């Protein structure tokens, strides 16, 4: 019993602290990418900035718009943070250092993670604001589109390991981490991309696209509730990075110079850095590009990766490796061509409008 | 440790995790100012006066993607138990799943070719 | 046919280089502290371009202008006196001022006769639009544009009407902040004085 309370205490204490310093790290890295300095006034190197932000959020008025569904509006920020915290219960931080060693670890992670969609939809619908609703609908469309390739690309790991338990998956990587196999690399990249989409980060931040729909689903939230949405987003970012580090980068495995949990932390922060780096580089997708990428490239690619993994397992030696690599690369090349390559003919409605334009000029 | 204790732990964790979002909300109740106003509490519409209701129907196109999602997510659900025992089943298991996935892949190709994946 | 996604990776390379350069170039600049506060970084250069404002400042260009000031002949730290005041209360600045923020009261001699000196001079700095027309039109080089831009205060009524005491700065101060303009004006004044002296000498010779 005491053991359980200790575990709960550790997760609930460390996760918010990690999230707070993730906001700091994000602002610092983005600033450096843009040749700025970033927060540096509150404390040494701005290290107390998250605390100052927290105090500021706490003292802001909590607004509930008129005509809102008050229950939905109140519950949404709570129901988005709780699953984000739940994600950390199945992640192993060392041999035996896992809060709940479920045999269905991966499945639990995905199932809990996807309930956040519901909370976001509650927020959008409950606010009774057009921007919020638009953001929520976009979010739902995006999440269901990226859920499929995410789940399919996660399935390759149990195919090789024969278990859904995250601890066993890490142990199976003692011989060599999965990142250095062709199917592992494909799966890792797929998880990185779909993970970005799942936590609504740039370039997939359409549900909260400032330039189009103000702040998306959290337009009508202020003060602490607004902060909770951010907390959930950053917690999920941490969790999905930790999942990627566990599944493909060997979790706590590494030279024994530093303890295992530090390896997990290092690998997680490496992935978080990549996510921030991507945010500092790529512009936001358009909604048709977003759906196109998910359904036309990532989904076929994750299906091909399943086949590639099967080939890698059944055909030992370099032939299996080559086949797996060829399947992934080939699918990527073919699907991107089919998706993006210019068509020989313009779509009909463009042709029509062009004709009309020509006629206008001729009549003058 | 009894395996079922894990579920007890998750239940306890749920109760404890509720505190994390609730505590700051309750704290903010005491600290934050409370000055509601008619204009301030109206739904935000970039400063202009609100027009119509926000609770509207949205596009049927989302429904199409939702159906596609259900198809592939159920498939993924079938995939996980298969993936765990894949090594023991070997080629026979691969053939069975290959047929299942093949049918779905053909369905995806058809949906693509029919233009169901185009967002307009 | 082309391979998609390569430019995305190239973009990542560019931002990573900026990230790294912001540290490596930044260290070099820390040691060249003085250079950095005087010259704004060129767009072609890498590294952090932030100026840590209250601690570091960029030198402002000489013709940078904010609010008008009145000039008196004297040293810095000296207090202005009616004798050293350049303003003659002619009121041209008040007339040309587009937002009409200048208010002048002409001085009087002890006998009550008006004299060419201002006894009160007010500028409402909230109304002033920093156009510099007053300085352009002043025939006596008495009103000039100052470069002080840190004018924040926590009171916005009485303290934002500058009176004659607050407006006066010495010629030395002006010469320091505007070395080029000061040299030009001095040369002009000298040439005019020389011309006048020459004319007076010629008149004396004729007469």
XYZ file of C-alpha atoms in Angstrom:
691
model
C 0.000 0.000 0.000
C 2.755 2.392 0.985
C 4.537 1.358 -2.184
C 1.517 2.417 -4.257
C 1.203 5.779 -2.555
C 4.895 6.378 -3.140
C 4.540 5.594 -6.837
C 1.498 7.861 -7.180
C 3.316 10.617 -5.355
C 6.423 10.364 -7.515
C 4.503 10.470 -10.796
C 2.171 13.264 -9.735
C 5.069 15.326 -8.423
C 7.567 14.769 -11.217
C 5.265 14.952 -14.245
C 4.108 18.552 -13.633
C 7.675 19.639 -12.878
C 8.843 17.994 -16.090
C 6.058 19.745 -17.954
C 6.970 23.131 -16.454
C 10.565 22.825 -17.522
C 9.481 21.572 -20.912
C 7.776 24.928 -21.478
C 11.019 26.607 -20.483
C 13.090 24.355 -22.754
C 10.710 24.884 -25.644
C 10.921 28.648 -25.363
C 14.694 28.540 -25.062
C 15.249 26.223 -28.024
C 12.800 28.062 -30.273
C 14.458 31.335 -29.306
C 17.910 30.012 -30.145
C 16.692 28.706 -33.485
C 15.384 32.194 -34.215
C 18.677 33.838 -33.078
C 17.086 35.163 -29.903
C 17.926 34.527 -26.261
C 14.579 33.471 -24.840
C 13.427 33.935 -21.250
C 16.374 35.134 -19.144
C 14.961 37.625 -16.667
C 13.203 35.513 -14.041
C 15.982 33.702 -12.226
C 19.276 32.481 -13.659
C 18.809 31.717 -17.368
C 15.081 32.319 -16.824
C 14.818 29.085 -14.861
C 12.071 30.469 -12.646
C 10.009 31.565 -15.663
C 7.591 28.573 -15.473
C 6.909 29.425 -11.842
C 6.197 33.041 -12.724
C 3.894 31.888 -15.519
C 2.074 29.625 -13.093
C 1.516 32.416 -10.598
C 0.310 34.684 -13.371
C -2.162 32.077 -14.641
C -3.395 31.484 -11.110
C -4.281 35.129 -10.581
C -6.171 35.539 -13.856
C -9.929 35.702 -13.969
C -11.672 32.489 -14.954
C -14.201 33.326 -17.686
C -17.110 31.131 -18.696
C -18.901 32.409 -21.797
C -22.616 33.066 -21.680
C -24.733 30.192 -22.937
C -21.920 27.692 -22.523
C -22.522 24.165 -21.366
C -21.043 24.844 -17.953
C -20.489 21.208 -16.988
C -18.709 20.381 -20.251
C -16.714 23.566 -19.998
C -15.613 22.770 -16.460
C -14.875 19.075 -16.969
C -12.867 19.356 -20.196
C -9.591 20.686 -18.719
C -9.750 18.105 -15.948
C -10.489 15.208 -18.269
C -7.610 16.170 -20.530
C -4.988 16.321 -17.782
C -5.917 13.078 -16.033
C -5.290 10.798 -19.065
C -2.081 12.689 -19.782
C -0.912 11.758 -16.283
C -2.117 8.187 -16.764
C 0.262 7.769 -19.696
C 3.202 7.767 -17.275
C 1.924 4.808 -15.266
C 2.901 2.193 -17.849
C 6.208 3.726 -18.945
C 9.216 1.925 -17.478
C 12.050 4.115 -16.213
C 14.339 1.258 -15.286
C 14.254 -2.473 -14.590
C 11.276 -2.761 -12.251
C 10.876 1.019 -12.144
C 7.374 1.039 -13.589
C 4.228 2.033 -11.749
C 1.878 -0.481 -13.371
C 3.622 -3.279 -15.338
C 0.554 -4.138 -17.390
C 0.828 -6.966 -19.908
C -1.135 -4.753 -22.280
C 1.184 -1.761 -21.888
C 1.149 -0.409 -25.449
C -2.579 -0.886 -25.869
C -3.272 0.849 -22.552
C -1.084 3.762 -23.573
C -2.883 4.238 -26.895
C -6.346 3.753 -25.401
C -5.812 6.272 -22.606
C -4.074 8.694 -24.912
C -6.924 8.796 -27.382
C -9.511 9.704 -24.720
C -8.013 13.189 -24.809
C -9.892 13.721 -28.056
C -13.096 13.458 -26.091
C -12.007 16.130 -23.638
C -10.990 18.422 -26.486
C -14.349 17.932 -28.133
C -16.073 18.678 -24.827
C -14.075 21.886 -24.583
C -14.977 22.916 -28.120
C -18.634 22.040 -27.856
C -19.080 23.276 -24.302
C -17.664 26.729 -25.064
C -20.445 27.527 -27.549
C -17.989 29.474 -29.635
C -17.540 29.018 -33.359
C -13.768 28.974 -33.217
C -13.818 26.458 -30.420
C -16.148 24.166 -32.290
C -14.092 24.433 -35.463
C -10.963 23.614 -33.518
C -12.610 20.673 -31.827
C -13.947 19.223 -35.077
C -10.572 19.646 -36.727
C -8.958 17.985 -33.771
C -11.300 15.020 -33.953
C -10.687 14.613 -37.689
C -6.948 14.888 -37.205
C -6.760 12.488 -34.313
C -8.786 9.778 -35.980
C -6.667 10.170 -39.094
C -3.366 9.818 -37.241
C -4.559 7.267 -34.699
C -4.613 4.585 -37.393
C -0.980 4.853 -38.566
C 0.126 5.317 -34.951
C -1.506 2.098 -33.792
C -0.387 0.177 -36.875
C 3.195 1.310 -36.491
C 3.155 0.383 -32.809
C 2.050 -3.134 -33.723
C 5.403 -3.970 -35.309
C 7.128 -4.083 -31.931
C 4.994 -6.871 -30.395
C 5.430 -8.790 -33.669
C 9.146 -9.018 -32.989
C 9.117 -9.166 -29.187
C 5.968 -11.228 -28.677
C 4.708 -9.082 -25.816
C 2.861 -5.836 -25.225
C 4.586 -5.266 -21.898
C 6.934 -2.304 -22.174
C 9.475 -3.753 -19.740
C 9.804 -6.916 -21.811
C 10.107 -4.834 -24.969
C 13.070 -2.962 -23.510
C 14.697 -6.200 -22.341
C 14.321 -7.610 -25.864
C 16.526 -4.794 -27.151
C 19.623 -5.920 -25.243
C 20.977 -7.496 -28.440
C 20.483 -4.284 -30.404
C 18.008 -1.431 -30.273
C 15.210 -1.467 -32.808
C 16.076 1.954 -34.192
C 18.900 0.383 -36.196
C 16.672 -2.072 -38.046
C 14.854 -0.969 -41.206
C 11.390 -1.674 -39.780
C 12.381 -0.056 -36.484
C 13.539 3.105 -38.218
C 10.335 3.319 -40.241
C 8.239 2.668 -37.156
C 10.186 5.227 -35.175
C 9.723 7.926 -37.806
C 6.041 7.057 -38.097
C 5.628 7.350 -34.326
C 7.467 10.657 -34.326
C 5.205 12.109 -37.023
C 1.923 10.670 -35.763
C 2.945 11.521 -32.206
C 3.341 15.147 -33.224
C -0.140 15.013 -34.708
C -1.603 13.277 -31.651
C -0.426 15.989 -29.284
C -1.372 18.822 -31.689
C 2.100 20.192 -32.093
C 3.448 22.099 -35.080
C 3.250 21.265 -37.976
C -0.014 19.569 -36.999
C -1.394 22.312 -34.745
C -4.491 23.000 -36.833
C -6.894 22.596 -33.891
C -5.287 25.639 -32.280
C -4.094 27.482 -35.379
C -3.790 31.065 -34.125
C -3.825 32.614 -37.556
C -7.095 30.975 -38.561
C -9.260 30.132 -35.567
C -7.855 32.285 -32.729
C -6.876 29.543 -30.297
C -9.074 26.693 -31.462
C -10.740 24.594 -28.837
C -9.359 26.601 -25.905
C -10.424 30.031 -27.193
C -12.889 30.460 -24.339
C -10.569 29.309 -21.585
C -8.602 31.645 -19.387
C -6.516 31.492 -16.268
C -5.793 28.136 -14.718
C -8.054 26.145 -17.035
C -6.126 27.432 -20.033
C -2.919 26.434 -18.286
C -4.319 22.940 -17.790
C -4.746 22.496 -21.544
C -1.129 23.451 -22.006
C -0.145 21.120 -19.227
C -1.933 18.236 -20.916
C -0.289 19.004 -24.240
C 3.193 19.095 -22.774
C 2.617 16.032 -20.608
C 1.480 14.106 -23.677
C 4.542 15.333 -25.569
C 6.763 14.017 -22.809
C 4.873 10.732 -22.637
C 4.908 10.064 -26.370
C 8.618 10.890 -26.501
C 9.228 8.500 -23.624
C 7.215 5.846 -25.464
C 9.325 6.305 -28.579
C 12.483 6.089 -26.474
C 11.217 2.907 -24.821
C 10.004 1.108 -27.904
C 12.748 1.893 -30.378
C 15.714 3.389 -28.526
C 16.073 0.791 -25.805
C 14.682 2.709 -22.826
C 17.037 2.422 -19.874
C 19.605 0.326 -21.784
C 22.925 2.003 -22.345
C 26.479 2.084 -21.019
C 26.368 1.713 -17.232
C 28.201 4.978 -16.611
C 24.957 6.661 -15.646
C 21.877 5.081 -14.058
C 19.109 3.638 -16.224
C 16.461 6.227 -15.430
C 18.875 8.911 -16.604
C 19.202 7.098 -19.915
C 15.422 7.130 -20.277
C 15.381 10.825 -19.450
C 18.181 11.580 -21.914
C 16.545 9.668 -24.761
C 13.182 11.262 -23.978
C 14.648 14.737 -24.015
C 16.460 13.997 -27.252
C 13.084 13.215 -28.822
C 11.483 16.242 -27.201
C 14.288 18.340 -28.646
C 13.570 16.926 -32.099
C 9.899 17.839 -31.675
C 10.765 21.409 -30.651
C 13.286 21.594 -33.463
C 10.578 20.545 -35.935
C 8.312 23.194 -34.474
C 11.001 25.783 -35.061
C 11.418 24.709 -38.669
C 8.297 23.594 -40.456
C 5.189 25.638 -41.197
C 1.696 24.401 -40.422
C -0.077 21.977 -42.741
C -3.209 22.822 -44.669
C -6.148 20.605 -43.718
C -6.209 18.763 -47.043
C -2.461 18.141 -46.803
C -2.952 16.934 -43.260
C -5.589 14.390 -44.231
C -3.678 13.461 -47.370
C -0.503 12.732 -45.434
C -2.306 10.529 -42.938
C -4.458 8.492 -45.295
C -2.342 8.436 -48.447
C 1.210 8.170 -47.133
C 1.377 7.189 -43.472
C -1.346 4.550 -43.578
C 0.081 2.649 -46.603
C 3.539 3.082 -45.141
C 2.536 1.581 -41.799
C 0.821 -1.329 -43.584
C 3.958 -1.884 -45.663
C 6.014 -1.723 -42.501
C 3.924 -4.541 -41.021
C 4.733 -6.638 -44.067
C 8.370 -5.582 -43.849
C 8.562 -6.610 -40.216
C 7.042 -9.985 -41.031
C 9.690 -10.409 -43.739
C 12.449 -9.389 -41.338
C 11.283 -11.921 -38.759
C 10.652 -14.826 -41.146
C 13.634 -14.372 -43.487
C 16.827 -14.171 -41.441
C 19.951 -12.522 -42.767
C 20.466 -9.668 -45.152
C 17.678 -10.692 -47.520
C 15.016 -9.979 -44.872
C 16.634 -6.678 -43.950
C 16.833 -5.638 -47.573
C 13.236 -6.649 -48.231
C 12.035 -4.714 -45.202
C 13.990 -1.629 -46.203
C 12.832 -1.890 -49.796
C 9.185 -2.183 -48.769
C 9.333 0.932 -46.590
C 11.314 3.059 -49.014
C 9.338 1.893 -52.043
C 5.996 2.590 -50.403
C 7.143 6.028 -49.338
C 8.349 6.913 -52.830
C 5.258 5.566 -54.605
C 2.677 7.057 -52.233
C 4.274 10.505 -52.144
C 4.353 10.502 -55.945
C 0.694 9.494 -56.145
C -0.228 12.039 -53.523
C 1.803 15.089 -54.509
C 3.136 14.762 -58.048
C 1.449 17.219 -60.399
C -1.351 15.715 -62.465
C -1.196 16.051 -66.248
C -4.600 17.759 -66.265
C -5.926 20.591 -64.176
C -9.021 19.854 -62.081
C -12.172 20.656 -64.019
C -13.297 23.631 -61.933
C -9.958 25.391 -62.469
C -10.174 24.901 -66.210
C -13.664 26.359 -66.169
C -12.696 29.472 -64.238
C -9.686 29.986 -66.485
C -11.951 29.838 -69.545
C -14.258 32.412 -68.033
C -11.361 34.702 -67.343
C -10.158 34.453 -70.931
C -13.645 35.290 -72.163
C -13.834 38.371 -69.996
C -10.631 39.674 -71.494
C -11.678 38.890 -75.049
C -15.026 40.654 -74.721
C -13.240 43.788 -73.582
C 2.785 -9.020 -6.331
C -0.667 -10.027 -7.405
C -1.213 -8.844 -10.958
C -4.712 -7.565 -10.200
C -3.223 -5.097 -7.753
C -2.164 -3.146 -10.833
C -5.782 -2.305 -11.505
C -6.289 -1.261 -7.898
C -3.273 0.973 -8.365
C -4.726 2.510 -11.534
C -7.993 3.171 -9.709
C -6.180 4.901 -6.878
C -4.087 6.769 -9.402
C -7.240 8.070 -11.068
C -8.489 9.513 -7.782
C -5.113 11.021 -6.999
C -4.655 12.357 -10.537
C -7.934 14.252 -10.228
C -6.275 16.379 -7.571
C -3.650 17.698 -10.003
C -6.091 19.676 -12.189
C -8.625 20.341 -9.413
C -6.174 21.850 -6.953
C -5.121 24.824 -9.120
C -8.722 25.410 -10.224
C -9.909 25.559 -6.630
C -6.912 27.652 -5.634
C -7.620 30.073 -8.468
C -11.172 30.474 -7.154
C -9.734 32.156 -4.066
C -6.906 34.059 -5.698
C -8.296 35.185 -9.055
C -10.518 38.247 -9.387
C -14.158 37.766 -10.345
C -15.693 40.620 -12.305
C -18.096 39.197 -14.878
C -19.735 41.454 -17.414
C -22.209 41.036 -20.245
C -19.720 41.933 -22.963
C -16.816 40.162 -21.304
C -18.728 36.915 -20.962
C -20.116 36.867 -24.485
C -18.516 34.276 -26.799
C -15.356 35.626 -28.381
C -15.739 36.602 -32.009
C -12.689 38.754 -32.687
C -14.285 41.780 -31.077
C -17.343 41.996 -33.306
C -20.797 41.270 -32.002
C -21.745 37.605 -31.979
C -23.724 36.390 -34.966
C -25.963 33.346 -34.676
C -25.413 30.249 -32.593
C -22.192 28.273 -32.511
C -23.941 24.935 -32.089
C -24.354 24.105 -35.747
C -24.146 21.014 -37.865
C -20.799 20.373 -39.409
C -19.733 18.926 -42.693
C -20.698 15.445 -43.768
C -17.116 14.967 -44.953
C -15.971 14.356 -41.394
C -18.384 11.439 -41.264
C -16.699 9.757 -44.216
C -13.336 9.883 -42.506
C -14.890 8.677 -39.276
C -16.126 5.553 -41.065
C -12.686 4.950 -42.548
C -11.256 5.350 -39.081
C -13.593 2.784 -37.577
C -12.640 0.268 -40.269
C -8.921 0.629 -39.740
C -9.021 0.986 -35.983
C -10.964 -2.238 -35.574
C -8.410 -3.825 -37.841
C -5.655 -2.520 -35.579
C -7.429 -4.017 -32.596
C -7.399 -7.436 -34.287
C -3.781 -6.898 -35.170
C -2.418 -6.629 -31.623
C -3.295 -10.162 -30.375
C -2.067 -11.504 -33.687
C 1.182 -9.549 -33.389
C 1.909 -10.996 -29.947
C 1.703 -14.615 -31.155
C 3.037 -13.903 -34.641
C 6.365 -15.637 -34.060
C 4.719 -18.890 -32.939
C 2.258 -18.968 -35.824
C 4.861 -18.255 -38.466
C 3.908 -18.441 -42.115
C 0.385 -19.692 -41.491
C -0.386 -16.705 -39.293
C 1.158 -14.391 -41.824
C -1.045 -15.810 -44.577
C -4.214 -15.391 -42.498
C -3.392 -11.814 -41.538
C -2.107 -11.119 -45.051
C -5.507 -11.953 -46.523
C -7.271 -9.799 -43.930
C -4.936 -6.835 -44.387
C -4.936 -7.355 -48.152
C -8.703 -6.962 -48.310
C -8.454 -3.767 -46.259
C -5.586 -2.470 -48.380
C -7.666 -3.026 -51.500
C -10.446 -1.126 -49.749
C -8.019 1.743 -49.108
C -6.922 1.747 -52.736
C -10.577 1.815 -53.798
C -11.377 4.676 -51.418
C -8.407 6.619 -52.737
C -9.282 5.933 -56.357
C -12.928 6.870 -55.739
C -11.814 10.223 -54.314
C -12.994 9.547 -50.754
C -9.634 10.687 -49.412
C -9.762 14.081 -51.095
C -10.485 16.965 -48.765
C -12.362 19.695 -50.544
C 9.902 12.637 -60.914
C 11.327 14.030 -57.747
C 11.716 12.718 -54.228
C 9.520 14.515 -51.721
C 10.631 15.430 -48.239
C 14.263 16.257 -48.942
C 13.737 19.996 -48.589
C 12.067 19.408 -45.232
C 15.274 17.801 -44.030
C 17.369 20.619 -45.507
C 15.230 23.095 -43.556
C 15.921 21.165 -40.374
C 19.615 21.499 -41.123
C 19.336 25.264 -41.470
C 17.525 25.726 -38.169
C 19.939 23.395 -36.404
C 22.823 25.510 -37.671
C 21.128 28.623 -36.298
C 20.637 26.873 -32.967
C 24.311 25.907 -32.739
C 25.590 29.233 -34.055
C 23.587 31.129 -31.455
C 25.886 29.553 -28.866
C 29.215 29.465 -30.703
C 28.997 32.928 -32.234
C 27.465 34.230 -29.024
C 30.531 33.256 -27.006
C 32.773 35.173 -29.377
C 30.532 38.230 -29.100
C 30.522 38.155 -25.326
C 34.205 39.055 -25.389
C 33.658 41.725 -28.010
C 31.063 43.368 -25.797
C 31.694 46.952 -26.801
C 31.459 46.324 -30.501
C 28.162 44.602 -30.075
C 26.398 47.461 -28.348
C 27.419 49.927 -31.005
C 26.709 48.101 -34.214
C 23.467 46.357 -34.989
C 24.009 42.878 -36.376
C 23.761 42.470 -40.117
C 21.149 40.029 -41.461
C 23.859 37.936 -43.091
C 25.480 37.210 -39.746
C 24.614 34.286 -37.510
C 24.302 34.222 -33.780
C 22.069 35.921 -31.248
C 21.108 39.420 -32.311
C 19.216 40.362 -29.165
C 20.456 43.486 -27.387
C 19.898 43.121 -23.643
C 18.352 46.557 -23.539
C 18.564 48.084 -20.104
C 22.119 46.785 -19.656
C 23.264 47.135 -23.242
C 22.270 49.912 -25.565
C 22.798 50.564 -29.216
C 24.138 54.021 -30.016
C 21.344 56.074 -31.564
C 22.005 57.906 -34.853
C 22.746 61.592 -34.443
C 19.563 62.748 -36.158
C 17.419 60.457 -33.996
C 14.840 62.779 -32.436
C 12.254 62.510 -29.712
C 11.229 65.681 -27.864
C 12.195 69.344 -28.362
C 14.498 71.005 -25.865
C 15.519 74.643 -25.365
C 19.181 75.559 -25.657
C 21.099 77.970 -23.459
C 24.758 78.928 -23.741
C 26.673 77.216 -20.988
C 28.213 74.082 -19.578
C 26.445 70.879 -18.688
C 25.132 70.765 -15.088
C 24.861 74.538 -15.210
C 21.472 76.099 -14.508
C 19.967 78.258 -17.249
C 19.604 81.996 -16.697
C 17.630 84.561 -18.610
C 20.932 86.056 -19.764
C 22.110 82.809 -21.383
C 18.741 81.805 -22.769
C 18.663 81.736 -26.568
C 14.900 81.825 -26.985
C 13.464 85.221 -27.848
C 9.811 84.292 -27.323
C 9.102 85.063 -30.980
C 6.496 82.275 -31.013
C 7.324 80.822 -34.437
C 7.692 77.339 -32.989
C 4.272 77.563 -31.354
C 2.763 78.702 -34.663
C 4.277 75.952 -36.825
C 3.673 73.183 -34.311
C 1.154 70.895 -36.059
C -0.508 69.491 -32.908
C -0.192 72.876 -31.134
C 1.561 71.593 -28.052
C 3.810 74.614 -27.349
C 2.724 77.440 -25.033
C 4.952 80.485 -24.557
C 4.623 83.490 -22.215
C 6.797 86.478 -23.084
C 9.019 87.778 -20.319
C 8.724 91.308 -18.880
C 11.388 93.648 -17.624
C 11.097 94.897 -14.040
C 9.459 98.034 -15.426
C 6.729 95.916 -17.026
C 7.874 96.247 -20.620
C 7.905 93.118 -22.751
C 11.403 91.818 -23.492
C 12.599 89.281 -26.063
C 12.886 86.454 -23.518
C 10.452 83.740 -22.564
C 9.419 83.638 -18.957
C 7.286 80.515 -19.279
C 7.564 77.794 -21.899
C 5.446 74.649 -21.851
C 5.394 71.591 -24.084
C 2.759 68.932 -23.620
C 4.871 65.853 -24.388
C 1.828 63.609 -24.791
C 0.574 65.817 -27.606
C 3.967 66.390 -29.249
C 4.320 64.193 -32.298
C 8.123 64.447 -32.529
C 8.038 66.002 -36.008
C 10.848 68.471 -35.343
C 9.232 71.375 -37.228
C 9.830 73.727 -34.281
C 13.564 73.046 -34.478
C 13.539 73.479 -38.264
C 11.853 76.870 -38.075
C 13.570 78.435 -35.077
C 15.639 81.387 -36.408
C 17.823 81.528 -33.292
C 18.824 77.838 -32.977
C 17.101 77.950 -29.604
C 14.861 74.887 -29.866
C 16.395 71.571 -30.830
C 15.307 67.920 -30.921
C 16.640 65.773 -28.101
C 17.476 62.051 -28.157
C 16.236 61.048 -24.707
C 13.622 58.371 -25.237
C 13.239 56.833 -21.782
C 10.313 58.952 -20.682
C 8.222 56.427 -18.793
C 6.571 57.617 -15.629
C 3.813 56.432 -13.342
C 1.934 59.702 -13.416
C 0.520 60.998 -16.656
C -0.878 64.477 -16.050
C 1.313 67.086 -14.366
C 4.641 65.405 -15.102
C 3.887 65.171 -18.832
C 3.773 68.971 -19.262
C 7.403 70.013 -19.471
C 8.068 73.526 -18.167
C 10.879 75.920 -19.019
C 13.191 74.503 -16.326
C 12.800 70.980 -17.535
C 13.165 71.904 -21.192
C 16.447 73.785 -20.962
C 19.689 72.022 -21.842
C 23.121 73.549 -22.305
C 24.964 74.060 -25.569
C 27.619 71.655 -24.284
C 25.047 68.923 -23.914
C 23.776 69.570 -27.423
C 27.320 69.592 -28.804
C 27.890 66.220 -27.183
C 24.726 64.539 -28.473
C 24.814 66.161 -31.919
C 28.509 66.682 -32.746
C 28.054 66.949 -36.507
C 25.088 69.324 -36.453
C 26.773 71.424 -33.795
C 29.959 71.784 -35.887
C 27.937 72.798 -38.941
C 25.946 75.377 -36.980
C 29.062 76.804 -35.386
C 30.775 77.153 -38.781
C 27.725 78.913 -40.162
C 27.503 81.273 -37.202
C 31.203 82.041 -37.495
C 30.919 82.767 -41.234
C 27.987 85.093 -40.592
C 29.789 86.867 -37.803
C 32.850 87.257 -40.034
C 30.690 88.664 -42.814
C 29.052 91.109 -40.437
C 32.420 92.175 -39.074
C 33.766 92.617 -42.606
C 30.716 94.676 -43.586
C 31.044 96.785 -40.469
C 34.734 97.313 -41.198
C 33.942 98.251 -44.814
C 31.224 100.672 -43.633
C 33.641 102.262 -41.195
C 36.266 102.614 -43.953
C 33.708 104.227 -46.282
C 32.190 106.427 -43.621
